[in-house]
Amino acid sequence: MKKWKSSMALLATCVVSATVFSACSNSNDNAGNEASSTPSATPTAAAIPDGKKSWEVDTSPITLDAYLNFSWFANNWTDSAAKEITKETGVSVKISKPVNDDDQKLNLMITSDKLPDIIMADKNSPAWNLMVEKGMLYSLDELAAQYAPELLQDAPKEAFTNYVADDKHTYMYVDFIEGEQYQEEVKKYNALVGTNQPEWSIRQDYLEEIGNPDISTPEAFTAALEQIKAKHPDKMGYYANVGDLVNDKDFQLGTNNMFGNYRYSINGDKIEAGFRSDKFKQELQFMNKLNTLDLLTKDTFIDTKDIFTQKINSGKTISYAWAIGEGTKTPSDNPNTSYKVMAPFDSYTQYRTGGGWNAFGIPKSNKHPERTIRFLAYMASKQGHMVAKWGVEGDKFSGDVVNGPHYSMVDGKPLYLPEYWEVKQKDWSGVSSKNGLGEYWFATNAAWWNEPEWNNTDPAFIEYNKMFGDKVKYVPELENLDPMPNSKEGIILKRVSDLYSQYGVKMIFAKSEEESMSIYEEFLKKADSLGLPQVEAYWTANYQKNAERMGK
């Protein structure tokens, strides 16, 4: 936190003292870019008239070229949301995108030194580091301090602490960050736990048959499955929805956070592979126990998603792992019952980094960085979110997806009108192409962006948030630890992951716990021989760097 305060003090100094942009020039400037990147003569932050926002100082028409590194992006700034943004800022955006999502087009632009006014790409794209190293990007904190101070106030604080470069400046604005503000808001509105929360479900009719016993521990759950399986031998006991273990990136063996394991295990100030932890051993012993009791089959590691869904819908399994949104299905073999979402074990922990995903950058080839940073400040403001995502306020949906109304204020909170939201859900792309709401996530504050969707009156999710809310743990310092795939450490990690996918099923389906643990120890030795400690040292270095930058 001390570093954040000192950075803010520096920014405030820049605001007061800046009369020309070079007063706060960033350390990555290079001679080749300086001549063409001087901002046009507009008022500095200190000269913004009282009562005006920075983006209101100049609303003359301007078009900014934006490259969005997402081939699937559908809108093109012709919808009603885009028109309203232009009306309020004067900014129109000409959007281009790649044919394939492989960074090839972006890398070509970097190599040829022909970047547009705006770059948007996944925050983990290697292109960001390359552009920073080449001095091709403006420092956003310095631009904001001089031209758009609202951005420093409206942005989640993590946007300017969690992604600083080695020179302590921020060159990419990351959106959808689930930081302190977001976490406070989602808890207030029972939205921390949503439909995609991992969980286990079990058939209510079968539980009632055996007297609704306690299933709050792995041992009690296993005992209940044994009883039910004895009455229904044709049913599968536990169905883990894993598929190929190559995709088991968090080393959970299909247990969906129930044992609190994660791909990274924090051991003091070091990071180890999650499969070294005691939590992994516990989930392995649990899965092996299910196997030895004939409560687990290899279908879990073979079936496709379609087959998995078919078996759940038909009621062929007693319990299964999936997500809350899919956890209350009605099995077709007994339409008078349903699968119920189980309360989590005490060991349940879901780790989230909350690091966001998309990033916005301003190349030095941009001739109007002051207008661009003010556009970014608008998009990051609450007003920008109301226009770009919420839509038109009103009490009754007219049936017109463009003119709305789209949401109403309920107890001081925006909530989408059910009729509009139903139309949107049924034809997302069609509605979005007309009104553009929710498509221009150029500087998204996850709390404001998602607020109209959070229905804090839904009794089911009030209960789910009570059940799982305290089990969600944010660890932002674990963000982006992995090496590049083509690096030495990246190649080692791939080999270890392949080894894990080979050994995982062997460990689970061993004939006894003793044999299972023996195979597990063999796996660890082979992983170490492949160079796993080298990868763990790489993770640790990045983790420590993150923790220092975030003041952890």
Short mmCIF file of C-alpha atoms in Angstrom, two decimals, residues 20 55 139 258 295 304 441 483 488 510 543:
data_model
loop_
_atom_site.label_atom_id
_atom_site.label_comp_id
_atom_site.label_asym_id
_atom_site.label_seq_id
_atom_site.Cartn_x
_atom_site.Cartn_y
_atom_site.Cartn_z
CA VAL A 20 3.62 20.60 -21.26
CA TRP A 55 -13.94 14.45 -21.84
CA SER A 139 2.32 5.65 -19.83
CA MET A 258 -14.25 -29.53 -2.70
CA LEU A 295 -18.66 -45.76 -6.78
CA THR A 304 -17.49 -35.96 -23.92
CA TRP A 441 -15.90 -3.17 -22.84
CA PRO A 483 6.19 -19.21 -18.56
CA LYS A 488 12.63 -23.69 -21.55
CA ALA A 510 -5.20 -48.22 -8.28
CA TYR A 543 4.81 -14.54 -7.52
#
